[in-house]
Coordinates of C-alpha atoms in Angstrom, one line a residue:
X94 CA -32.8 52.4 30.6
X95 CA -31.8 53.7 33.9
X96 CA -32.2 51.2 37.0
X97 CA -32.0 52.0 40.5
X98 CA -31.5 48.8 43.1
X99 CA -32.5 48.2 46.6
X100 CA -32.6 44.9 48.9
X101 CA -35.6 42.6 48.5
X102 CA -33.8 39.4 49.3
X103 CA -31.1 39.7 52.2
X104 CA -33.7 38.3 54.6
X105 CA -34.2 34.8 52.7
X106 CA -30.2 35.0 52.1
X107 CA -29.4 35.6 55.7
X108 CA -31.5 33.2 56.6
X109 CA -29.4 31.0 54.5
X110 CA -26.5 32.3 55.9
X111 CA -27.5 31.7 59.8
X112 CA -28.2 28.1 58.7
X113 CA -24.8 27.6 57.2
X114 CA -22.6 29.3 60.2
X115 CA -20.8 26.0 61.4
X116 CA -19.2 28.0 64.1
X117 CA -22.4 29.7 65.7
X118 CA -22.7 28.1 69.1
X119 CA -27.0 28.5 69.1
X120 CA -27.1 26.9 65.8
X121 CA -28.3 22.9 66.3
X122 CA -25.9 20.3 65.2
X123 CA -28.3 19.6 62.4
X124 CA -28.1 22.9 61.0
X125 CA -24.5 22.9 60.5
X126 CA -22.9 22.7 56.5
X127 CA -19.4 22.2 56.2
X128 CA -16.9 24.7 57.0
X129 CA -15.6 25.3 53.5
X130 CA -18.9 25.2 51.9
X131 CA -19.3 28.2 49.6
X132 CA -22.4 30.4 49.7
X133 CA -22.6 32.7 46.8
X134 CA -25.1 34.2 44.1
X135 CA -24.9 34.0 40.0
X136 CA -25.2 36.1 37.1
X137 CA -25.0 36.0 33.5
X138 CA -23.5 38.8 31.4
X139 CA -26.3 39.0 28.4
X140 CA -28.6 39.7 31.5
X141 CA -26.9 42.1 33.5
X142 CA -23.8 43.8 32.0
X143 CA -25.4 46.2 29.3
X144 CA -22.9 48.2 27.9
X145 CA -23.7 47.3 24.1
X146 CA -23.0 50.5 22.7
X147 CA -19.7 52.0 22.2
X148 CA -17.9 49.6 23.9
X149 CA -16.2 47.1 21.0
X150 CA -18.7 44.3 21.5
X151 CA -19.8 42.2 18.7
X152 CA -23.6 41.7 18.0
X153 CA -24.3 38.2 19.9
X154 CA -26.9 35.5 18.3
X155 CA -29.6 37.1 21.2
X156 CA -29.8 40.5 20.0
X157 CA -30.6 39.2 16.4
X158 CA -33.4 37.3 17.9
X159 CA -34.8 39.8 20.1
X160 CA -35.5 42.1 16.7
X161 CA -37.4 39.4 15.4
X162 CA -38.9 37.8 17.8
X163 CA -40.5 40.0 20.9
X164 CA -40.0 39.7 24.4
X165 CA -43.1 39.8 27.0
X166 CA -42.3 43.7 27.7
X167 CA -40.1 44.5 24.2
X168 CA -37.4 44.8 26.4
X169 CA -33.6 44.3 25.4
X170 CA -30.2 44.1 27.0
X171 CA -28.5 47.0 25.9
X172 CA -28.5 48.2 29.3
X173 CA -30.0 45.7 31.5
X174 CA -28.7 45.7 35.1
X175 CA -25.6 48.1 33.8
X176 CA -22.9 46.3 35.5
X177 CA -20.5 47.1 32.6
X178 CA -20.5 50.3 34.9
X179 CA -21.9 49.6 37.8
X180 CA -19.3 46.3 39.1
X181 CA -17.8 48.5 41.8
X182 CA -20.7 49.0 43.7
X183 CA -21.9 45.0 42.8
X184 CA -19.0 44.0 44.4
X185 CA -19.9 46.0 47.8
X186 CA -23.1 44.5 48.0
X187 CA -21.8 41.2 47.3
X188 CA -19.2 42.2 50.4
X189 CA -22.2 43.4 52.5
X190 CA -24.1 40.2 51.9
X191 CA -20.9 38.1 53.7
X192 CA -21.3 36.0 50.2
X193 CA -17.7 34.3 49.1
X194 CA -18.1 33.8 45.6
X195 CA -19.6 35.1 42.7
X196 CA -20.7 33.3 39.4
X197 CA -20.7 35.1 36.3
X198 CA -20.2 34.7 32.6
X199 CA -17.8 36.4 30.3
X200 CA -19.5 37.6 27.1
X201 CA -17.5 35.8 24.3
X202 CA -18.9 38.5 21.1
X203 CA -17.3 41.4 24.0
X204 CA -14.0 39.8 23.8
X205 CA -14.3 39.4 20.4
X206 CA -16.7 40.7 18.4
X207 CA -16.1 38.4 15.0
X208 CA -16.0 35.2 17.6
X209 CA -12.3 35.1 16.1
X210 CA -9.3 34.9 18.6
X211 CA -7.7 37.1 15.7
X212 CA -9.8 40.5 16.1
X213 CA -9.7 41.1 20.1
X214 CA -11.6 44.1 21.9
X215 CA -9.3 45.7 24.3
X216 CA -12.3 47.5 26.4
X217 CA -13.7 43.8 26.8
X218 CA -10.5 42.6 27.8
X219 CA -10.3 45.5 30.9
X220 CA -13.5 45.7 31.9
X221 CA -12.8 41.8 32.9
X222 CA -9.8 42.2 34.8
X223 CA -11.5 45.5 36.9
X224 CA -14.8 43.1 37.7
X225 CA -12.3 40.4 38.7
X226 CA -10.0 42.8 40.4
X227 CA -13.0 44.4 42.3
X228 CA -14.3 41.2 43.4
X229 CA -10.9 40.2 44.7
X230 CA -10.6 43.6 46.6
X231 CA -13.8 42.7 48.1
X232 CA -13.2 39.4 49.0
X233 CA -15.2 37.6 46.4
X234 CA -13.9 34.6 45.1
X235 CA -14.9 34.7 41.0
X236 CA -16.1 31.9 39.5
X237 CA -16.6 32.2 35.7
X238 CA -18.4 31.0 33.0
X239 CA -17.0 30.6 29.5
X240 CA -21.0 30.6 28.0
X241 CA -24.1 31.3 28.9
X242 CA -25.8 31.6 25.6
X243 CA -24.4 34.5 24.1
X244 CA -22.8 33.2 21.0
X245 CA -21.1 35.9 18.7
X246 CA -23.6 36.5 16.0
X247 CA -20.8 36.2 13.0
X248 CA -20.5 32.4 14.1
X249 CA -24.0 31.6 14.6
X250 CA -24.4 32.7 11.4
X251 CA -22.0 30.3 9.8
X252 CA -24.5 27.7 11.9
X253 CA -23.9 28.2 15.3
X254 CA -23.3 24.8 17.5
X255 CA -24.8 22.9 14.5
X256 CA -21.0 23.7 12.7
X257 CA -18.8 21.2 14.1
X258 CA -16.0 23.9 13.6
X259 CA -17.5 25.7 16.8
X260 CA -15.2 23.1 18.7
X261 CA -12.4 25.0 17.8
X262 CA -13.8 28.2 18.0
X263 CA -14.6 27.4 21.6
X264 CA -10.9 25.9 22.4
X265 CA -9.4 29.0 21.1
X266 CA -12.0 31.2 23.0
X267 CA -10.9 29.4 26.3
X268 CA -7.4 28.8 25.8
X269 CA -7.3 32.8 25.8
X270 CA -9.8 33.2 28.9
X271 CA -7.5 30.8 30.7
X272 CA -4.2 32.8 29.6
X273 CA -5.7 36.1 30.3
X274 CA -8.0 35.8 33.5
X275 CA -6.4 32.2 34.8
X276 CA -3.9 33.5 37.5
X277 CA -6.9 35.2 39.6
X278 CA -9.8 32.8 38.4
X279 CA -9.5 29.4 40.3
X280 CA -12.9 28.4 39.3
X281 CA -14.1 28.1 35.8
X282 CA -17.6 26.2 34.0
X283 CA -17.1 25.9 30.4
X284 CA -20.9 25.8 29.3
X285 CA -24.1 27.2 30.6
X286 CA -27.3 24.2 29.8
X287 CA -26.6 22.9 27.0
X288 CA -29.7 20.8 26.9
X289 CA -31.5 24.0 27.3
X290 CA -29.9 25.6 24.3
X291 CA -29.8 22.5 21.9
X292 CA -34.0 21.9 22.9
X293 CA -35.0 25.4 23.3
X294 CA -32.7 26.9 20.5
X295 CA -32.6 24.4 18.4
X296 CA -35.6 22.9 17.7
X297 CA -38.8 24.5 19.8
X298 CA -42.0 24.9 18.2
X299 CA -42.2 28.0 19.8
X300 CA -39.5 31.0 19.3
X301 CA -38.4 31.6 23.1
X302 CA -34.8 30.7 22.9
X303 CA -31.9 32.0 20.3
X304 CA -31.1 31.7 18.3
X305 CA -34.4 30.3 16.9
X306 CA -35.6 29.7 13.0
X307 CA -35.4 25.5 13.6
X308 CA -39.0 25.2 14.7
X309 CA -39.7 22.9 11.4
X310 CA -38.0 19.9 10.4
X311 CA -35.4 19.8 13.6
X312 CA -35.3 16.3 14.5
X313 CA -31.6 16.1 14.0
X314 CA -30.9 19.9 14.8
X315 CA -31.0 19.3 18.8
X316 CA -29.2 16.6 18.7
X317 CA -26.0 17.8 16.6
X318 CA -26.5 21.0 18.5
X319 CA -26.3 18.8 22.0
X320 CA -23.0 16.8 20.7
X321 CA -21.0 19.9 19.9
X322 CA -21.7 21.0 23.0
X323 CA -20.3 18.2 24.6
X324 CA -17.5 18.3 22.1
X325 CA -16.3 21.7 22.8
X326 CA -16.8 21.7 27.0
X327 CA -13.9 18.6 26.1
X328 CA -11.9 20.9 24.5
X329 CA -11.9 23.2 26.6
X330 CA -11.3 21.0 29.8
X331 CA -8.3 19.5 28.0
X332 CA -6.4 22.7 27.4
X333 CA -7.2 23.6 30.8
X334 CA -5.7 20.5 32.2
X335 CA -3.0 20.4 29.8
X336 CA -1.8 23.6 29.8
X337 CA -3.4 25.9 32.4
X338 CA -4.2 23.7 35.6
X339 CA -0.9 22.6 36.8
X340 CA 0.5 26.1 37.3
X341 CA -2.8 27.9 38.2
X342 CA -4.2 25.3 40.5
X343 CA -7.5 26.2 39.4
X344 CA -10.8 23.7 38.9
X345 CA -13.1 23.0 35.4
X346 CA -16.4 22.0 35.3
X347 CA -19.5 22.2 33.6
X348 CA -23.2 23.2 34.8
X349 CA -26.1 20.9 33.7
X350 CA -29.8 21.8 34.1
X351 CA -32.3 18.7 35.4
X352 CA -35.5 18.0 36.4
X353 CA -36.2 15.1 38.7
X354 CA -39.0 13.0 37.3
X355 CA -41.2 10.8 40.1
X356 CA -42.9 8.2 38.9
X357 CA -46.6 8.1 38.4
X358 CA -47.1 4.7 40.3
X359 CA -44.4 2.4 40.3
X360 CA -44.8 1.1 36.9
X361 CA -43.5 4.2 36.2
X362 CA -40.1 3.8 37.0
X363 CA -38.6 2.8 33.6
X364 CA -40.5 5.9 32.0
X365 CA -38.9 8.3 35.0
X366 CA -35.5 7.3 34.7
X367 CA -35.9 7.4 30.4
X368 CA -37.1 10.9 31.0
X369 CA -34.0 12.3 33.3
X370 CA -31.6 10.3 31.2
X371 CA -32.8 11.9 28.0
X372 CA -32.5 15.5 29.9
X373 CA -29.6 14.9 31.9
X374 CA -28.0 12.2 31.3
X375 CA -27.9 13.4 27.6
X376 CA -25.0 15.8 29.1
X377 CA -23.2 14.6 32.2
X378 CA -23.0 10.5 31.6
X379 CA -20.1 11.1 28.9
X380 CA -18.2 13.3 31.5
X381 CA -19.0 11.6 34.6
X382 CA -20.3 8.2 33.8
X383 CA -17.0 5.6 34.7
X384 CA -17.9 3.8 31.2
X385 CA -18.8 7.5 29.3
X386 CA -20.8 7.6 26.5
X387 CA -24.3 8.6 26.0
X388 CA -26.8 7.1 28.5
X389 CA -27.8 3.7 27.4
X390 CA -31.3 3.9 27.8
X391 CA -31.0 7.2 25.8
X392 CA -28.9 5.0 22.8
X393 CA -31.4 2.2 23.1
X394 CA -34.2 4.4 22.5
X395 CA -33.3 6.4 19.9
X396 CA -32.2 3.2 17.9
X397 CA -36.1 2.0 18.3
X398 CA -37.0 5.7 16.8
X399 CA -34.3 4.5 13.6
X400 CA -36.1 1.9 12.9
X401 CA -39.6 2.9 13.5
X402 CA -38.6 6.1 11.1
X403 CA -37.1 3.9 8.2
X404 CA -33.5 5.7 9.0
X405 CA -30.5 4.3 8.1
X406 CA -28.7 6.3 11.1
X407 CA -29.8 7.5 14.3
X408 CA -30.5 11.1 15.1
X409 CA -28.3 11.0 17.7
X410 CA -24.5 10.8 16.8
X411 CA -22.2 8.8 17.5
X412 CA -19.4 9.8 20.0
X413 CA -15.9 7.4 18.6
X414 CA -14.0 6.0 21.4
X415 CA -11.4 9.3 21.5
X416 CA -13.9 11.3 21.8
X417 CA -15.7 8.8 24.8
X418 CA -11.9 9.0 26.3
X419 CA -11.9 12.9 26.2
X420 CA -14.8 13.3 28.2
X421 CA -14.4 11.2 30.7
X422 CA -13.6 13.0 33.7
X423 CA -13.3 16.1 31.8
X424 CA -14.7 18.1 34.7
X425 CA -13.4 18.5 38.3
X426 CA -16.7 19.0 39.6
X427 CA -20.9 19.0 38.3
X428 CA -22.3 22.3 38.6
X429 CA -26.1 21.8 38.8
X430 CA -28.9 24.2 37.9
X431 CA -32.8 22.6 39.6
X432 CA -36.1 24.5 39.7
X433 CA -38.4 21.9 38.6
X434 CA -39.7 18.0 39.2
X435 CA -42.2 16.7 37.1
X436 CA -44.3 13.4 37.3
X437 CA -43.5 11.2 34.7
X438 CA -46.4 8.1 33.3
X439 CA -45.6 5.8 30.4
X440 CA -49.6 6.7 30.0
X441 CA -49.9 9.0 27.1
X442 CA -53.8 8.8 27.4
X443 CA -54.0 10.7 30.3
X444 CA -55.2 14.2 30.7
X445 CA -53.7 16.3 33.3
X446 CA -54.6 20.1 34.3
X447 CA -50.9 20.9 33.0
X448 CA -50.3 19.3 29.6
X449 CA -47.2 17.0 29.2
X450 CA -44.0 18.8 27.3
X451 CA -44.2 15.5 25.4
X452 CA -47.1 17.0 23.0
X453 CA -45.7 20.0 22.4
X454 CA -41.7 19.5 21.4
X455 CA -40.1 16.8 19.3
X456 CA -37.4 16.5 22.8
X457 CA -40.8 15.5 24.3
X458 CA -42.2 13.0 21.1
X459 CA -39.0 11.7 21.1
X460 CA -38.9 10.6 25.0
X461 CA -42.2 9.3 24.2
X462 CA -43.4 9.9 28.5
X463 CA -46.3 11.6 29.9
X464 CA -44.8 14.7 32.2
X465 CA -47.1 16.7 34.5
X466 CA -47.1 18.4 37.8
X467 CA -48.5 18.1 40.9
X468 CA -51.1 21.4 41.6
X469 CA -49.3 21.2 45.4
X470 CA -45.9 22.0 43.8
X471 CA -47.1 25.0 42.3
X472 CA -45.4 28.3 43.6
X473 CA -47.3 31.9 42.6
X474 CA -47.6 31.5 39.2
X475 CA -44.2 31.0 38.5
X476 CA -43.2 27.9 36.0
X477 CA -40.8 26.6 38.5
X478 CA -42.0 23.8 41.0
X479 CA -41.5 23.1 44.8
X480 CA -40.5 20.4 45.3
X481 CA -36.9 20.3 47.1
X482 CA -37.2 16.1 47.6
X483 CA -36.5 16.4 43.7
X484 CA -33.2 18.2 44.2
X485 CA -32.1 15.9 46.8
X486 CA -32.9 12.6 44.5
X487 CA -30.9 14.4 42.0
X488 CA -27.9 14.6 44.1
X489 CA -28.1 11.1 45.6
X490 CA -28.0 9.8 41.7
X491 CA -24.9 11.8 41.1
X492 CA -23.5 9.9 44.4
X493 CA -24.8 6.8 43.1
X494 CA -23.5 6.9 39.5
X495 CA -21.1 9.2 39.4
X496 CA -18.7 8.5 42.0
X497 CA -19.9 11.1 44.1
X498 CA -18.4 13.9 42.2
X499 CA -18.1 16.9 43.8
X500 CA -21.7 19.2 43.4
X501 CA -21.9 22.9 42.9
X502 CA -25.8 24.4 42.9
X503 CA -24.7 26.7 40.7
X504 CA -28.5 27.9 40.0
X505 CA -31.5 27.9 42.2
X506 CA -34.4 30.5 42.5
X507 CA -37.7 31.6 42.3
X508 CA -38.9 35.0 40.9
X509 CA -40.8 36.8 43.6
X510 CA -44.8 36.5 43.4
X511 CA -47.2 39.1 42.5
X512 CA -48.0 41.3 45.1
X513 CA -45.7 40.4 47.9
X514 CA -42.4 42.8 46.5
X515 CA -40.2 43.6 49.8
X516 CA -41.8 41.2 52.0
X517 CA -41.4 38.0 49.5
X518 CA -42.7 35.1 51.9
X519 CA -43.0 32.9 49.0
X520 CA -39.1 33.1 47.8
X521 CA -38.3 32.7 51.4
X522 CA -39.8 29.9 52.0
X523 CA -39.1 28.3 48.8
X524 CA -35.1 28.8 49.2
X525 CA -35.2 27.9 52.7
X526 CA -36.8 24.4 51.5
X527 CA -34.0 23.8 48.8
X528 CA -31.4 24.4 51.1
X529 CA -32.8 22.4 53.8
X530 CA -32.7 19.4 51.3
X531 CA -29.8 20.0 50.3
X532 CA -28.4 20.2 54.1
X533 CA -30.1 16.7 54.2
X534 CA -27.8 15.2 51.5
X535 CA -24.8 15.9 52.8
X536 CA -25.4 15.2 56.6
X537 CA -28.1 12.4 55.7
X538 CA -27.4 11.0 52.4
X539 CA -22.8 12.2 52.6
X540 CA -23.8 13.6 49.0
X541 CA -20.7 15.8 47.8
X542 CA -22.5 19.2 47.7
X543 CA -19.7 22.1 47.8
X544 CA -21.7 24.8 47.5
X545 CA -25.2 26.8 46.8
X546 CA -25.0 29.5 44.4
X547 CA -28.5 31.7 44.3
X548 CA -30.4 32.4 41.0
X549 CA -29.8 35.8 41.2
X550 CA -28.0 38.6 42.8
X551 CA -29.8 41.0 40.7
X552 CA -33.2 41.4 39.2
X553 CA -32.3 41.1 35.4
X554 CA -33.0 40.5 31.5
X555 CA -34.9 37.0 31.8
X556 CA -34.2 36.2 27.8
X557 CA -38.0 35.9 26.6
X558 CA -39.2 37.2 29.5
X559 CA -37.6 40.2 29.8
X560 CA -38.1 41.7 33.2
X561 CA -41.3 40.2 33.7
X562 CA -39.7 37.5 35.8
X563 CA -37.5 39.2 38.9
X564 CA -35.5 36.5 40.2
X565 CA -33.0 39.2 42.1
X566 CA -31.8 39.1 45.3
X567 CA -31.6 42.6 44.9
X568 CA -34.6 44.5 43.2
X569 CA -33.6 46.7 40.0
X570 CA -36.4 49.1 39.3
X571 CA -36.5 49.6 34.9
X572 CA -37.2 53.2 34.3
X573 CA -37.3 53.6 31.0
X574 CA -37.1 50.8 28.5
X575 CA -34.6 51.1 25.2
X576 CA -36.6 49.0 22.2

């Protein structure tokens, strides 16, 4: 695959830019952010580093699925955007773009290819300290993510996140990401949507997520998968804390993926806030919550499912009061990723142009509430939803039961709509919107927003989607696909 890249996004991103300059004297007082708020773009490094051949990398648990399970072009990520080779001249765009920070990922089978802290890839270990070095050079802050999905194959097959050893695994993983990178990364998120991966990987009816193969039977699958997660991200933010943070003076967080649900009418409201709990909640009340645990309305509901299924135990597990201790306040800040708001009814009669997730996933059975969207939300014919009032609810809830923690938008984006390539009206106006409500919190609602991090710099491998979906701030033209 050879890709060439040229601008398609600067406008909408110095638009973003003009709006945040709080020392440009023609700007309005309302259009002022905070001085130190970041502006920056993310990545992930199954979808844009390539570099799979030759290099010491380990087969992750997404290239085993894409040979079973095709894409929407049959595309892979063996070379993708090619920033294995190509980080120099990412970095000067970044530069050129006045963007402060940078969010990528660090591809755990690169480092080490068995998973194992005891067989390490040298090449991995270099080409992480040259993209960080170049980034510094140019004046880009990194911040980076332990995992974004790309488990090492050899311990996804010895069961992946359903293998409560993975919590180790991970801790060791990190503990040598912190030693090695630590004294230039100041930033660091251990885990990528977890919620996405336990639902999506876990347990869909449909293959679109790795690593797949639970479609049948996977009541309990999700939900192990999901408390691992939350198992491991306490790991990890321990050793940090213990060991790392007092002498690198560094930050550790985690990024959570909502929707905001609005209620149908406003009997609704119970069904709204069961939905968001079950997606969110799931994930950020044990870390950010000041009693920790697992939502309540979450608990409550899942013991009515126990009974109503004849169990003796719940599907969801049990966190023990160490492990409720360990998470709380695990994370310095919330890194949030938003695209979408549904409307939520406790009707499950209804019938709706777009069919409630609740019929088609057992996520969806399980929440038991009728989701849909508005046709006026609709963007192109994109999945994701406009509807930036949903992002700001989101962030006043965080203010409102999570002591204001601080916020990163560590993801937001729309792919570019059919037809409009250079001259993308659609994206502009849809980024424009977000940040605007975001803007709103802060000045309006004194929500704790740090900083906006755009979903993506590059056009790039979008997992089932291949490069069907261009989300890039920067277009990357695929010449020749490798199957």
């Amino acid at each position: 695959m050879a890709t060439s890249m040229a601008p398609v996004l600067v406008a909408a991103l110095l638009c973003c830019l003009g709006l945040s300059l709080p020392l440009n004297e023609k700007s309005s007082k309302s259009a002022k952010f905070p001085k130190d708020f970041v502006w920056a773009a993310a990545t992930s490094a199954f979808q844009v580093e390539g570099g799979q051949i030759g290099t010491g990398r380990g087969p992750s648990i997404w290239d085993r699925f894409l040979v079973l399970h095709s894409n929407k072009d049959n595309s892979s990520g063996e070379v993708a955007c090619d920033t294995y080779h190509k980080y120099p001249s990412d970095s000067a765009l970044m530069k050129d773009l006045g963007i402060s920070n940078y969010r990528f990922s660090i591809s755990w089978p690169r480092l080490f290819p068995n998973g194992r802290v005891n067989k390490v890839n040298p090449e991995g270990v270099k080409y992480y300290h040259d993209l960080i070095d170049s980034l510094l050079k140019n004046g880009i802050k990194p911040v980076v993510t332990l995992y974004h999905w790309d488990l090492p194959l050899s311990l996804g097959d010895r069961g992946g996140w359903l293998n409560d050893a993975m919590v180790d695994w991970f801790g060791d993983y990190a503990r040598f990401c912190f030693q090695e990178y630590g004294a230039k990364v100041k930033q660091w998120i251990t885990i990528n949507e977890p919620h996405t991966q336990s639902v999506y990987g876990y347990c869909s009816q449909v293959a679109s997520h790795a690593p797949g193969g639970f479609q049948d039977n996977c009541e309990w699958s999700m939900y192990l998968a999901g408390h691992n997660f939350l198992l491991a991200h306490a790991r990890a933010a321990s050793i940090y804390k213990r060991e790392f943070q007092a002498t690198q003076k560094g930050l550790v967080g985690i990024t959570i993926n909502a929707n905001w649900y609005e209620p149908d009418t406003s009997r609704d409201a119970a069904a709204a806030n069961l939905a968001f709990e079950f997606m969110f909640g799931w994930f950020a009340n044990a870390i950010f919550h000041p009693k920790g645990d697992y939502p309540a309305v979450m608990k409550r509901r899942m013991e009515v499912l126990r009974k109503k299924e004849g169990r003796v135990t719940a599907r969801l597990p049990k966190l023990t009061a160490e492990q409720i201790k360990e998470l709380k306040n695990s994370a310095d800040f919330l890194g949030l990723n938003y695209y979408v708001s549904l409307i939520a009814s406790a009707n499950m009669s209804r019938s709706e142009p777009l069919e409630s997730p609740s019929m088609k996933s057992t996520w969806g059975r399980d929440v038991n509430v009728f989701m849909f969207s508005r046709p006026e939300w609709q963007i192109g014919d994109s999945w994701i939803r406009y509807h930036p009032e949903g992002l700001r609810q989101i962030l006043n809830f965080v203010k409102k039961n999570y002591n204001n923690i601080p916020v990163y938008i560590t993801e937001n984006g729309v792919m570019g709509a059919p037809g409009e390539d250079m001259n993308d009206k659609s994206r502009i106006f849809y980024v424009k919107g977000h940040i605007d409500a975001v803007h709103k919190a802060i000045t309006e609602d004194s929500c704790n927003v740090k900083g906006y991090f755009f979903w993506s710099l590059l056009d790039n491998f979008e997992w089932h989607a291949g490069y069907t979906e261009r989300f890039g701030m920067y277009h990357v033209s695929i010449l020749t696909f490798t199957v």
